[in-house]
Amino acid sequence: MTVENPPLQRTRETSRALPIALLRARETVMSPIRDMLHDLNLTEQKWRILRTLEECGRVEQSTIAKEACLLLPSLTRILRTMEADGQIARAADLTDKRRTLVEITETGRAILRDNIHVSNGIYQSIQSQMGQEKLDTLLDLLQELQQVRV
Amino acid sequence: MTVENPPLQRTRETSRALPIALLRARETVMSPIRDMLHDLNLTEQKWRILRTLEECGRVEQSTIAKEACLLLPSLTRILRTMEADGQIARAADLTDKRRTLVEITETGRAILRDNIHVSNGIYQSIQSQMGQEKLDTLLDLLQELQQVRV
DNA sequence: TATTGTTATACTCTATAACTATA
DNA sequence: TATAGTTATAGAGTATAACAATA
């Protein structure tokens, strides 16, 4: 009677490891955006918050945290400075006083409007090199991956 | 004679914006890995360094920085603690004394070996939900995106 | 002169727990 | 009791510049 060894597991090539592959791809795309954010004196996190708020309208903080991939304590601090800088506004939720509703201000909107050509330019540059079809497929697959139950 | 307005540019849905889509997808995959790293008392950065070193063998620090998406000053500090913990070893490059060559130790290798079933398990869970073909396509497209000139 | 890596510094985010107010 | 958000705190990474050693 023989006892089989457990299957020997090997590490995946880093280029085929999802966490690393996703990070490296993101670094490529973020590089020129970081230059823009540097000039705007905005962090990546603040940029994500502005984009989230523009899209979601007036929302509670837990929603922002989830959409922008931030922890609530971080968000509390970041929103405090963004409010001081006039980029967002907060108001109490009258139906549930535990909640705070946040929305983007005209100042915040203007920041996005004045710089959207940068992200659109990057997008177009990628599109011209990869092709529209591949880019759509990639975005579809990323959305699907995001929803996987791990 | 009329002067045309510049084309009005609109912000992309965040789910179709590459930096955010890549980040959200990565958060999904990283969530269980973070639990593992927490138990191992390792940061994400140290994990990437170990994976990079296992794959690249003995390499200089600039290479690690590039592959693991870290800045050199960060790497200097992180490698100092990893060396103290016996996970990596450093040796001077005899042919170019400015360079330091870094390699993974047996202790470092053991950490990867003892935990690779976690990342493989996540990979298989994703594979079973998305299918092998889509997952391969995603990894191909990520590799292609990483190499785009932005 | 350019490159590799280190040091120093200021800033920011992460992670966790404890807390307040409200439901 | 549970939830939304805040505060406090420790730890870690980011970004930049200045520096040393070597090529």
mmCIF file of C-alpha atoms (C1' of nucleotides) in Angstrom:
data_model
loop_
_atom_site.group_PDB
_atom_site.id
_atom_site.type_symbol
_atom_site.label_atom_id
_atom_site.label_comp_id
_atom_site.label_asym_id
_atom_site.label_seq_id
_atom_site.Cartn_x
_atom_site.Cartn_y
_atom_site.Cartn_z
ATOM 1 C CA MET A 1 0.000 0.000 0.000
ATOM 2 C CA THR A 2 1.435 3.348 -0.980
ATOM 3 C CA VAL A 3 0.707 6.765 0.407
ATOM 4 C CA GLU A 4 0.710 9.405 -2.290
ATOM 5 C CA ASN A 5 2.588 12.592 -1.687
ATOM 6 C CA PRO A 6 0.506 15.723 -1.781
ATOM 7 C CA PRO A 7 0.717 17.399 -5.185
ATOM 8 C CA LEU A 8 3.814 19.572 -5.350
ATOM 9 C CA GLN A 9 2.665 23.160 -5.803
ATOM 10 C CA ARG A 10 4.862 25.594 -7.651
ATOM 11 C CA THR A 11 4.850 29.350 -7.642
ATOM 12 C CA ARG A 12 3.399 30.945 -10.720
ATOM 13 C CA GLU A 13 5.527 33.176 -12.940
ATOM 14 C CA THR A 14 5.023 36.699 -11.559
ATOM 15 C CA SER A 15 3.796 37.889 -14.959
ATOM 16 C CA ARG A 16 0.974 35.320 -14.669
ATOM 17 C CA ALA A 17 0.224 36.036 -11.012
ATOM 18 C CA LEU A 18 -2.881 38.214 -10.922
ATOM 19 C CA PRO A 19 -1.922 40.538 -8.042
ATOM 20 C CA ILE A 20 1.437 41.379 -9.596
ATOM 21 C CA ALA A 21 0.169 41.514 -13.176
ATOM 22 C CA LEU A 22 -2.623 43.866 -12.116
ATOM 23 C CA LEU A 23 -0.200 46.064 -10.208
ATOM 24 C CA ARG A 24 2.339 46.307 -13.019
ATOM 25 C CA ALA A 25 -0.316 47.111 -15.579
ATOM 26 C CA ARG A 26 -1.707 49.742 -13.258
ATOM 27 C CA GLU A 27 1.708 51.319 -12.762
ATOM 28 C CA THR A 28 2.053 51.718 -16.530
ATOM 29 C CA VAL A 29 -1.275 53.511 -16.779
ATOM 30 C CA MET A 30 -0.785 55.555 -13.602
ATOM 31 C CA SER A 31 2.609 56.942 -14.498
ATOM 32 C CA PRO A 32 1.392 59.888 -16.605
ATOM 33 C CA ILE A 33 -1.614 60.378 -14.321
ATOM 34 C CA ARG A 34 0.728 60.752 -11.370
ATOM 35 C CA ASP A 35 2.504 63.560 -13.223
ATOM 36 C CA MET A 36 -0.829 65.296 -13.667
ATOM 37 C CA LEU A 37 -1.843 64.774 -10.037
ATOM 38 C CA HIS A 38 1.503 66.097 -8.900
ATOM 39 C CA ASP A 39 0.879 69.349 -10.754
ATOM 40 C CA LEU A 40 -2.633 69.504 -9.285
ATOM 41 C CA ASN A 41 -1.329 68.798 -5.794
ATOM 42 C CA LEU A 42 -3.799 65.920 -5.466
ATOM 43 C CA THR A 43 -3.152 62.397 -4.213
ATOM 44 C CA GLU A 44 -4.349 59.349 -6.110
ATOM 45 C CA GLN A 45 -6.881 58.793 -3.358
ATOM 46 C CA LYS A 46 -8.394 62.266 -3.684
ATOM 47 C CA TRP A 47 -8.637 61.790 -7.437
ATOM 48 C CA ARG A 48 -10.513 58.520 -6.970
ATOM 49 C CA ILE A 49 -12.847 60.201 -4.488
ATOM 50 C CA LEU A 50 -13.629 63.009 -6.934
ATOM 51 C CA ARG A 51 -14.307 60.524 -9.736
ATOM 52 C CA THR A 52 -16.507 58.438 -7.448
ATOM 53 C CA LEU A 53 -18.509 61.426 -6.264
ATOM 54 C CA GLU A 54 -18.980 62.776 -9.760
ATOM 55 C CA GLU A 55 -20.411 59.416 -10.734
ATOM 56 C CA CYS A 56 -22.469 58.593 -7.649
ATOM 57 C CA GLY A 57 -23.831 61.995 -6.790
ATOM 58 C CA ARG A 58 -24.624 62.567 -3.129
ATOM 59 C CA VAL A 59 -23.611 59.465 -1.200
ATOM 60 C CA GLU A 60 -22.700 58.309 2.266
ATOM 61 C CA GLN A 61 -19.080 57.746 3.204
ATOM 62 C CA SER A 62 -19.223 53.970 3.398
ATOM 63 C CA THR A 63 -20.145 53.917 -0.271
ATOM 64 C CA ILE A 64 -17.234 56.157 -1.197
ATOM 65 C CA ALA A 65 -14.888 53.982 0.838
ATOM 66 C CA LYS A 66 -16.008 50.891 -1.041
ATOM 67 C CA GLU A 67 -15.964 52.417 -4.514
ATOM 68 C CA ALA A 68 -12.648 54.209 -4.082
ATOM 69 C CA CYS A 69 -10.960 51.339 -2.216
ATOM 70 C CA LEU A 70 -10.239 53.240 0.994
ATOM 71 C CA LEU A 71 -10.771 52.540 4.677
ATOM 72 C CA LEU A 72 -13.252 54.710 6.559
ATOM 73 C CA PRO A 73 -10.688 56.212 8.935
ATOM 74 C CA SER A 74 -8.539 57.231 5.971
ATOM 75 C CA LEU A 75 -11.577 58.664 4.253
ATOM 76 C CA THR A 76 -12.556 60.717 7.291
ATOM 77 C CA ARG A 77 -9.190 62.434 7.267
ATOM 78 C CA ILE A 78 -8.970 62.887 3.509
ATOM 79 C CA LEU A 79 -12.497 64.323 3.269
ATOM 80 C CA ARG A 80 -11.662 66.813 6.023
ATOM 81 C CA THR A 81 -8.925 68.369 3.906
ATOM 82 C CA MET A 82 -10.974 68.119 0.727
ATOM 83 C CA GLU A 83 -13.822 69.931 2.442
ATOM 84 C CA ALA A 84 -11.399 72.619 3.659
ATOM 85 C CA ASP A 85 -10.162 72.944 0.076
ATOM 86 C CA GLY A 86 -13.722 73.309 -1.167
ATOM 87 C CA GLN A 87 -13.637 70.227 -3.373
ATOM 88 C CA ILE A 88 -16.434 68.374 -1.598
ATOM 89 C CA ALA A 89 -19.306 69.282 0.718
ATOM 90 C CA ARG A 90 -20.850 67.341 3.561
ATOM 91 C CA ALA A 91 -24.385 67.417 4.902
ATOM 92 C CA ALA A 92 -26.118 65.388 7.584
ATOM 93 C CA ASP A 93 -28.601 62.792 6.399
ATOM 94 C CA LEU A 94 -31.892 63.948 7.901
ATOM 95 C CA THR A 95 -33.507 60.525 7.792
ATOM 96 C CA ASP A 96 -30.620 58.794 9.558
ATOM 97 C CA LYS A 97 -28.465 61.094 11.597
ATOM 98 C CA ARG A 98 -25.614 58.590 11.831
ATOM 99 C CA ARG A 99 -24.938 59.084 8.159
ATOM 100 C CA THR A 100 -23.110 61.931 6.473
ATOM 101 C CA LEU A 101 -23.867 62.619 2.848
ATOM 102 C CA VAL A 102 -21.028 63.832 0.681
ATOM 103 C CA GLU A 103 -21.115 65.480 -2.713
ATOM 104 C CA ILE A 104 -18.667 67.026 -5.112
ATOM 105 C CA THR A 105 -18.656 70.832 -5.386
ATOM 106 C CA GLU A 106 -18.288 72.969 -8.488
ATOM 107 C CA THR A 107 -14.625 73.437 -7.542
ATOM 108 C CA GLY A 108 -14.204 69.659 -7.484
ATOM 109 C CA ARG A 109 -16.030 69.263 -10.773
ATOM 110 C CA ALA A 110 -13.842 71.887 -12.367
ATOM 111 C CA ILE A 111 -10.715 69.958 -11.408
ATOM 112 C CA LEU A 112 -12.055 66.902 -13.201
ATOM 113 C CA ARG A 113 -13.250 68.914 -16.199
ATOM 114 C CA ASP A 114 -9.964 70.745 -16.611
ATOM 115 C CA ASN A 115 -7.927 67.557 -16.569
ATOM 116 C CA ILE A 116 -10.084 64.907 -18.120
ATOM 117 C CA HIS A 117 -8.227 65.347 -21.403
ATOM 118 C CA VAL A 118 -5.176 63.814 -19.730
ATOM 119 C CA SER A 119 -6.893 60.559 -18.786
ATOM 120 C CA ASN A 120 -8.740 60.516 -22.095
ATOM 121 C CA GLY A 121 -5.428 60.991 -23.882
ATOM 122 C CA ILE A 122 -3.908 58.043 -22.063
ATOM 123 C CA TYR A 123 -6.957 55.970 -22.859
ATOM 124 C CA GLN A 124 -6.694 56.856 -26.540
ATOM 125 C CA SER A 125 -2.998 56.140 -26.609
ATOM 126 C CA ILE A 126 -3.665 52.677 -25.189
ATOM 127 C CA GLN A 127 -6.554 52.197 -27.573
ATOM 128 C CA SER A 128 -4.407 53.024 -30.578
ATOM 129 C CA GLN A 129 -1.777 50.525 -29.501
ATOM 130 C CA MET A 130 -3.981 47.656 -28.299
ATOM 131 C CA GLY A 131 -7.081 48.236 -30.359
ATOM 132 C CA GLN A 132 -10.595 49.044 -29.215
ATOM 133 C CA GLU A 133 -11.721 45.441 -29.132
ATOM 134 C CA LYS A 134 -8.955 44.203 -26.848
ATOM 135 C CA LEU A 135 -9.386 47.177 -24.561
ATOM 136 C CA ASP A 136 -13.124 46.498 -24.253
ATOM 137 C CA THR A 137 -12.427 42.837 -23.557
ATOM 138 C CA LEU A 138 -9.915 43.790 -20.881
ATOM 139 C CA LEU A 139 -12.363 46.125 -19.168
ATOM 140 C CA ASP A 140 -15.096 43.477 -19.328
ATOM 141 C CA LEU A 141 -12.790 40.881 -17.794
ATOM 142 C CA LEU A 142 -11.635 43.249 -15.060
ATOM 143 C CA GLN A 143 -15.229 43.950 -14.146
ATOM 144 C CA GLU A 144 -15.935 40.231 -14.062
ATOM 145 C CA LEU A 145 -12.858 39.554 -11.926
ATOM 146 C CA GLN A 146 -13.863 42.271 -9.514
ATOM 147 C CA GLN A 147 -17.121 40.464 -8.890
ATOM 148 C CA VAL A 148 -15.646 37.029 -8.323
ATOM 149 C CA ARG A 149 -16.189 35.514 -4.891
ATOM 150 C CA VAL A 150 -12.749 34.580 -3.612
ATOM 151 C CA MET B 1 -16.744 81.826 -40.824
ATOM 152 C CA THR B 2 -17.407 79.792 -37.713
ATOM 153 C CA VAL B 3 -14.994 78.692 -35.041
ATOM 154 C CA GLU B 4 -15.747 75.204 -33.821
ATOM 155 C CA ASN B 5 -15.804 74.529 -30.133
ATOM 156 C CA PRO B 6 -13.249 72.025 -28.907
ATOM 157 C CA PRO B 7 -14.824 68.586 -28.495
ATOM 158 C CA LEU B 8 -16.493 68.317 -25.125
ATOM 159 C CA GLN B 9 -14.702 65.637 -23.157
ATOM 160 C CA ARG B 10 -16.578 63.627 -20.587
ATOM 161 C CA THR B 11 -15.316 61.542 -17.712
ATOM 162 C CA ARG B 12 -15.458 57.831 -18.226
ATOM 163 C CA GLU B 13 -17.576 55.625 -15.965
ATOM 164 C CA THR B 14 -15.228 54.569 -13.163
ATOM 165 C CA SER B 15 -15.854 50.913 -13.950
ATOM 166 C CA ARG B 16 -14.452 51.580 -17.448
ATOM 167 C CA ALA B 17 -11.546 53.726 -16.234
ATOM 168 C CA LEU B 18 -8.443 51.556 -16.322
ATOM 169 C CA PRO B 19 -6.724 52.796 -13.137
ATOM 170 C CA ILE B 20 -9.853 52.283 -11.035
ATOM 171 C CA ALA B 21 -10.908 49.047 -12.727
ATOM 172 C CA LEU B 22 -7.415 47.624 -12.210
ATOM 173 C CA LEU B 23 -7.406 48.693 -8.576
ATOM 174 C CA ARG B 24 -10.832 47.270 -7.778
ATOM 175 C CA ALA B 25 -10.042 43.968 -9.448
ATOM 176 C CA ARG B 26 -6.784 43.821 -7.546
ATOM 177 C CA GLU B 27 -8.535 44.482 -4.240
ATOM 178 C CA THR B 28 -10.793 41.496 -4.858
ATOM 179 C CA VAL B 29 -7.847 39.204 -5.467
ATOM 180 C CA MET B 30 -5.701 40.656 -2.692
ATOM 181 C CA SER B 31 -8.290 40.352 0.050
ATOM 182 C CA PRO B 32 -7.583 36.703 0.977
ATOM 183 C CA ILE B 33 -3.869 37.177 0.309
ATOM 184 C CA ARG B 34 -3.812 40.008 2.805
ATOM 185 C CA ASP B 35 -5.253 37.663 5.422
ATOM 186 C CA MET B 36 -2.422 35.250 4.725
ATOM 187 C CA LEU B 37 0.235 37.964 4.820
ATOM 188 C CA HIS B 38 -1.175 39.236 8.082
ATOM 189 C CA ASP B 39 -0.672 35.805 9.656
ATOM 190 C CA LEU B 40 2.855 35.664 8.207
ATOM 191 C CA ASN B 41 3.637 39.152 9.460
ATOM 192 C CA LEU B 42 4.686 40.171 5.949
ATOM 193 C CA THR B 43 3.733 43.276 3.999
ATOM 194 C CA GLU B 44 2.514 43.108 0.416
ATOM 195 C CA GLN B 45 5.780 44.689 -0.643
ATOM 196 C CA LYS B 46 7.910 42.024 1.056
ATOM 197 C CA TRP B 47 5.803 39.318 -0.563
ATOM 198 C CA ARG B 48 6.370 40.844 -4.003
ATOM 199 C CA ILE B 49 10.093 41.055 -3.317
ATOM 200 C CA LEU B 50 10.244 37.381 -2.358
ATOM 201 C CA ARG B 51 8.309 36.365 -5.471
ATOM 202 C CA THR B 52 10.552 38.528 -7.655
ATOM 203 C CA LEU B 53 13.735 37.136 -6.157
ATOM 204 C CA GLU B 54 12.571 33.538 -6.440
ATOM 205 C CA GLU B 55 11.935 34.160 -10.114
ATOM 206 C CA CYS B 56 14.955 36.291 -11.008
ATOM 207 C CA GLY B 57 17.630 34.631 -8.906
ATOM 208 C CA ARG B 58 20.490 36.867 -7.857
ATOM 209 C CA VAL B 59 19.765 40.391 -9.075
ATOM 210 C CA GLU B 60 20.651 43.998 -8.419
ATOM 211 C CA GLN B 61 18.305 46.244 -6.488
ATOM 212 C CA SER B 62 17.232 48.408 -9.416
ATOM 213 C CA THR B 63 15.826 45.304 -11.056
ATOM 214 C CA ILE B 64 13.884 44.339 -7.947
ATOM 215 C CA ALA B 65 12.545 47.875 -7.672
ATOM 216 C CA LYS B 66 11.263 47.746 -11.224
ATOM 217 C CA GLU B 67 9.770 44.261 -11.059
ATOM 218 C CA ALA B 68 8.151 44.721 -7.654
ATOM 219 C CA CYS B 69 6.966 48.278 -8.333
ATOM 220 C CA LEU B 70 8.910 49.962 -5.526
ATOM 221 C CA LEU B 71 11.149 53.001 -5.285
ATOM 222 C CA LEU B 72 14.817 52.438 -4.485
ATOM 223 C CA PRO B 73 14.748 54.299 -1.167
ATOM 224 C CA SER B 74 11.809 52.171 -0.032
ATOM 225 C CA LEU B 75 13.600 49.050 -1.187
ATOM 226 C CA THR B 76 16.756 49.921 0.728
ATOM 227 C CA ARG B 77 14.829 50.084 3.968
ATOM 228 C CA ILE B 78 12.674 47.033 3.325
ATOM 229 C CA LEU B 79 15.650 44.880 2.320
ATOM 230 C CA ARG B 80 17.429 45.900 5.521
ATOM 231 C CA THR B 81 14.704 44.347 7.655
ATOM 232 C CA MET B 82 14.361 41.342 5.342
ATOM 233 C CA GLU B 83 18.077 40.721 5.607
ATOM 234 C CA ALA B 84 17.881 40.976 9.402
ATOM 235 C CA ASP B 85 15.023 38.462 9.295
ATOM 236 C CA GLY B 86 17.111 36.108 7.172
ATOM 237 C CA GLN B 87 14.725 36.150 4.211
ATOM 238 C CA ILE B 88 17.198 37.588 1.712
ATOM 239 C CA ALA B 89 20.994 37.908 1.452
ATOM 240 C CA ARG B 90 23.091 40.652 -0.076
ATOM 241 C CA ALA B 91 26.522 40.454 -1.645
ATOM 242 C CA ALA B 92 28.656 43.046 -3.390
ATOM 243 C CA ASP B 93 28.943 42.736 -7.152
ATOM 244 C CA LEU B 94 32.642 42.158 -7.743
ATOM 245 C CA THR B 95 32.609 43.378 -11.314
ATOM 246 C CA ASP B 96 30.830 46.659 -10.483
ATOM 247 C CA LYS B 97 31.202 47.704 -6.886
ATOM 248 C CA ARG B 98 28.348 50.197 -7.063
ATOM 249 C CA ARG B 99 25.928 47.341 -7.372
ATOM 250 C CA THR B 100 24.598 45.099 -4.637
ATOM 251 C CA LEU B 101 23.345 41.674 -5.623
ATOM 252 C CA VAL B 102 20.392 40.308 -3.707
ATOM 253 C CA GLU B 103 19.087 36.770 -3.498
ATOM 254 C CA ILE B 104 16.411 34.881 -1.639
ATOM 255 C CA THR B 105 17.548 32.596 1.197
ATOM 256 C CA GLU B 106 16.217 29.166 2.106
ATOM 257 C CA THR B 107 14.182 30.842 4.847
ATOM 258 C CA GLY B 108 12.624 33.097 2.231
ATOM 259 C CA ARG B 109 11.967 30.206 -0.113
ATOM 260 C CA ALA B 110 10.316 28.248 2.686
ATOM 261 C CA ILE B 111 7.864 31.105 3.286
ATOM 262 C CA LEU B 112 6.801 30.968 -0.360
ATOM 263 C CA ARG B 113 6.671 27.164 -0.407
ATOM 264 C CA ASP B 114 4.596 26.936 2.763
ATOM 265 C CA ASN B 115 2.004 29.407 1.504
ATOM 266 C CA ILE B 116 1.829 28.968 -2.219
ATOM 267 C CA HIS B 117 -1.281 26.810 -1.789
ATOM 268 C CA VAL B 118 -3.130 29.951 -0.711
ATOM 269 C CA SER B 119 -2.404 31.897 -3.902
ATOM 270 C CA ASN B 120 -2.934 28.774 -5.979
ATOM 271 C CA GLY B 121 -6.260 28.244 -4.252
ATOM 272 C CA ILE B 122 -7.358 31.775 -5.078
ATOM 273 C CA TYR B 123 -6.244 31.279 -8.650
ATOM 274 C CA GLN B 124 -8.238 28.072 -8.931
ATOM 275 C CA SER B 125 -11.282 29.652 -7.371
ATOM 276 C CA ILE B 126 -11.149 32.418 -9.968
ATOM 277 C CA GLN B 127 -10.506 29.899 -12.714
ATOM 278 C CA SER B 128 -13.546 27.873 -11.741
ATOM 279 C CA GLN B 129 -15.741 30.950 -11.822
ATOM 280 C CA MET B 130 -14.377 32.696 -14.910
ATOM 281 C CA GLY B 131 -13.050 29.748 -16.859
ATOM 282 C CA GLN B 132 -9.487 29.019 -17.919
ATOM 283 C CA GLU B 133 -9.824 30.686 -21.283
ATOM 284 C CA LYS B 134 -10.999 34.047 -19.970
ATOM 285 C CA LEU B 135 -8.359 34.007 -17.268
ATOM 286 C CA ASP B 136 -5.628 33.363 -19.826
ATOM 287 C CA THR B 137 -6.984 36.143 -22.012
ATOM 288 C CA LEU B 138 -7.015 38.510 -19.050
ATOM 289 C CA LEU B 139 -3.410 37.707 -18.168
ATOM 290 C CA ASP B 140 -2.350 38.128 -21.797
ATOM 291 C CA LEU B 141 -4.076 41.504 -22.015
ATOM 292 C CA LEU B 142 -2.572 42.676 -18.718
ATOM 293 C CA GLN B 143 0.872 41.773 -19.974
ATOM 294 C CA GLU B 144 0.189 43.647 -23.179
ATOM 295 C CA LEU B 145 -1.099 46.685 -21.316
ATOM 296 C CA GLN B 146 1.939 46.704 -19.083
ATOM 297 C CA GLN B 147 4.128 47.076 -22.144
ATOM 298 C CA VAL B 148 2.193 49.893 -23.750
ATOM 299 C CA ARG B 149 4.048 53.159 -24.178
ATOM 300 C CA VAL B 150 1.897 55.813 -22.534
ATOM 301 C "C1'" DT C 1 29.859 62.982 -15.747
ATOM 302 C "C1'" DA C 2 26.609 59.339 -15.134
ATOM 303 C "C1'" DT C 3 25.012 55.531 -12.362
ATOM 304 C "C1'" DT C 4 23.941 52.639 -8.092
ATOM 305 C "C1'" DG C 5 22.462 52.767 -3.942
ATOM 306 C "C1'" DT C 6 21.964 55.135 0.832
ATOM 307 C "C1'" DT C 7 20.386 58.554 3.998
ATOM 308 C "C1'" DA C 8 17.303 62.117 5.565
ATOM 309 C "C1'" DT C 9 12.929 64.222 5.815
ATOM 310 C "C1'" DA C 10 8.201 65.331 5.341
ATOM 311 C "C1'" DC C 11 4.043 63.630 4.038
ATOM 312 C "C1'" DT C 12 0.402 60.333 3.433
ATOM 313 C "C1'" DC C 13 -1.997 56.090 3.746
ATOM 314 C "C1'" DT C 14 -2.934 51.615 6.315
ATOM 315 C "C1'" DA C 15 -4.563 49.052 9.991
ATOM 316 C "C1'" DT C 16 -6.584 48.416 14.295
ATOM 317 C "C1'" DA C 17 -9.028 49.502 18.404
ATOM 318 C "C1'" DA C 18 -11.768 52.380 21.146
ATOM 319 C "C1'" DC C 19 -15.245 55.637 21.133
ATOM 320 C "C1'" DT C 20 -19.683 58.603 20.116
ATOM 321 C "C1'" DA C 21 -24.059 59.084 18.378
ATOM 322 C "C1'" DT C 22 -27.892 57.128 16.420
ATOM 323 C "C1'" DA C 23 -30.959 53.369 14.925
ATOM 324 C "C1'" DT D 1 -27.333 45.397 19.897
ATOM 325 C "C1'" DA D 2 -25.847 46.887 15.511
ATOM 326 C "C1'" DT D 3 -24.353 50.527 12.410
ATOM 327 C "C1'" DA D 4 -21.984 55.032 10.623
ATOM 328 C "C1'" DG D 5 -18.515 57.583 11.322
ATOM 329 C "C1'" DT D 6 -14.621 59.721 14.249
ATOM 330 C "C1'" DT D 7 -10.492 59.753 16.885
ATOM 331 C "C1'" DA D 8 -6.128 57.969 18.330
ATOM 332 C "C1'" DT D 9 -2.025 55.635 17.456
ATOM 333 C "C1'" DA D 10 1.537 52.838 15.542
ATOM 334 C "C1'" DG D 11 3.526 51.376 11.535
ATOM 335 C "C1'" DA D 12 4.787 51.473 6.811
ATOM 336 C "C1'" DG D 13 5.281 53.239 2.128
ATOM 337 C "C1'" DT D 14 5.933 57.473 -1.076
ATOM 338 C "C1'" DA D 15 8.379 61.124 -2.911
ATOM 339 C "C1'" DT D 16 12.132 64.079 -3.221
ATOM 340 C "C1'" DA D 17 16.648 65.824 -2.602
ATOM 341 C "C1'" DA D 18 21.255 65.415 -1.209
ATOM 342 C "C1'" DC D 19 24.993 62.465 -0.799
ATOM 343 C "C1'" DA D 20 28.863 58.720 -1.276
ATOM 344 C "C1'" DA D 21 31.112 55.483 -3.925
ATOM 345 C "C1'" DT D 22 32.172 53.770 -8.211
ATOM 346 C "C1'" DA D 23 32.235 53.556 -13.245
#
